[in-house]
Amino acid sequence: MADTEPEPLFDELTKAAARLLRAPDALISVMDETNSFWKSTHGLPEAMRSEVVSDSFCQYVVERGEDLFAEDVRLNEFTRSNPTIETKGVRAWAGCPVEFNGEILGAFCVIDNQLREWTLEDRAVLSTLAGIASREITLRAELADAENVADEATTESARVRSVIDTLRTSLLPPVLPTIPGLGLDAWFAAADNNDMLLGDFYDVFPLGEGRWGLVVGDVCGHGAEAAKLTSLVRYSLRSAAIHHNDPVAVMAEVDAAIRADRLDQGRFATVCYLAIDTRKGISVRWARAGHPFPILASKTGARNCEDANGPPLGIAAVLGSSPWSAGSLVLGPGQRLVVFTDGLTDVRSPQTGDRLGDDNLLALIGRLHAEDETADPTAASDSFMARLTRELETSFSTRPDDVAVVVLGGTVRS
C-alpha cells in the first residue's frame, strides 16, 4: 500500500469523509516504523504524500489500537505533544484504524482547522468509512494473490475489456426520451483507466401524466460489485419513484433495498434524484444522498442548489431514519439545471495537474450559459453540452474517475 499510486476508490472515500463531516481535509494513511504514507488525501496539497511518524497524528490511533477524536489537539492528552500542531494549523482531529487481517496498518483521519465537538453521527460515519477502506485493502490483497498465480493472455485482457464495455453500456439508457417543453442532454465519459468498471450512471424514465424521474448516481467500488449495486440502485429507484411522489420517500426505499439485499456492507451510493412535472411549466423536486449539488444556470449566473441534504444510500442506518430533505424549483425559460457526478469536478489539466474543482465548474457553466443569451438566434450553434464537453476535452482532459452529466432545459443534442 505504501508504494502504490492514488486510486479513485480511496479518493472517493476521503472526499466523502470531508463532505459528510464538514471538514476541510481528510486522509488515509499507512504506517511503518519510520514514515506515515498517505494513500489518499482530500484538501491537502498533492505534493504531500508522506511524513515521518513523529510528525503524524495517525500514530496515536496505531499506538492505541482504537479510535481517537480530539476536539482540541492542543489539550488532548495524546496529541498535545505533537511538534507540528502550529505549523499545520490543526485544531480538531479525528481518526479510526485501518486494518488488514487483524493488524492496524494506519488510520482514516479527518482534520479541521477549527475547534469542534465530534458528534455521534461524525464518529459513526468515520468508523463506517474506515471499515470500507479496510475491506477494500483486503480485497486488493486477495486480487493481487490471484493475479500472481494467473497468466492473463492478451486475448483474455481484450475479452475482459469487451465485457466491461458491455456492462458499462447496460448501466446507461441507450437513448434519452423526448420530453415536451424540456430540453434534455446527457454525457458519460469513462475514467482514463478504461479497464476498470466504476459505478457512475444516469437514468431518465416516465412516471405518467407529464411526470418524469431523473437520477444521476455514483456507487462506491468497481468491477462486478459496482455493477451489481448500480443495477440495484437504478431499478429500485425506478420502482420506488412509481409508488412515491416524495423524493425523500424514494431515497428511504432505495436505502432499505440496498441493506436488505445483503450486499457487502462496505458499499454505498451517492445519488441525486429529481421528480419532474411538465404539466404546468417545469417544476422539479429533488433529494440528494451524499451527492454533489445540482447547478442552476440563469441570466444572473450559476449557483449551487443547496436546499436538499442527506447521507449516501447504504450507510443511513447508522444515522437514524429518513435523514434526507428535499428541494424544489420551477425551471423557467432560459434556465438550465446541471446534475453530475463528482468525477466532473475531479477532471484535471494534463499540463498542470490542476483539478477543475467546484468554483471553476460554476464559472464555466455560468459562462457557457451566458453565451446562449448573446448568440445570434438565426445562426447555427452547438448545444450547451457539446460546448461543455469541448471545453473539458481541451483544458481538463485527464479523468481519474468516470464522469456523468445530465442537463435539463438546454437544446437537445442531435
Tab-separated table of C-alpha atoms in Angstrom, residues 286 288 293 303-309 325-329:
chain	number	residue	atom	x	y	z
A	286	TRP	CA	-35.199	16.613	-5.734
A	288	ARG	CA	-29.647	14.222	-2.571
A	293	PHE	CA	-25.289	19.844	-5.536
A	303	ARG	CA	-25.287	28.691	-8.398
A	304	ASN	CA	-25.438	25.502	-6.381
A	305	CYS	CA	-28.914	24.278	-5.375
A	306	GLU	CA	-28.217	23.559	-1.707
A	307	ASP	CA	-31.792	23.047	-0.467
A	308	ALA	CA	-31.645	19.251	-0.099
A	309	ASN	CA	-29.219	17.239	2.019
A	325	SER	CA	-34.534	16.511	2.938
A	326	ALA	CA	-35.990	17.755	-0.359
A	327	GLY	CA	-35.527	20.840	-2.512
A	328	SER	CA	-37.737	22.307	-5.237
A	329	LEU	CA	-37.730	24.885	-8.003
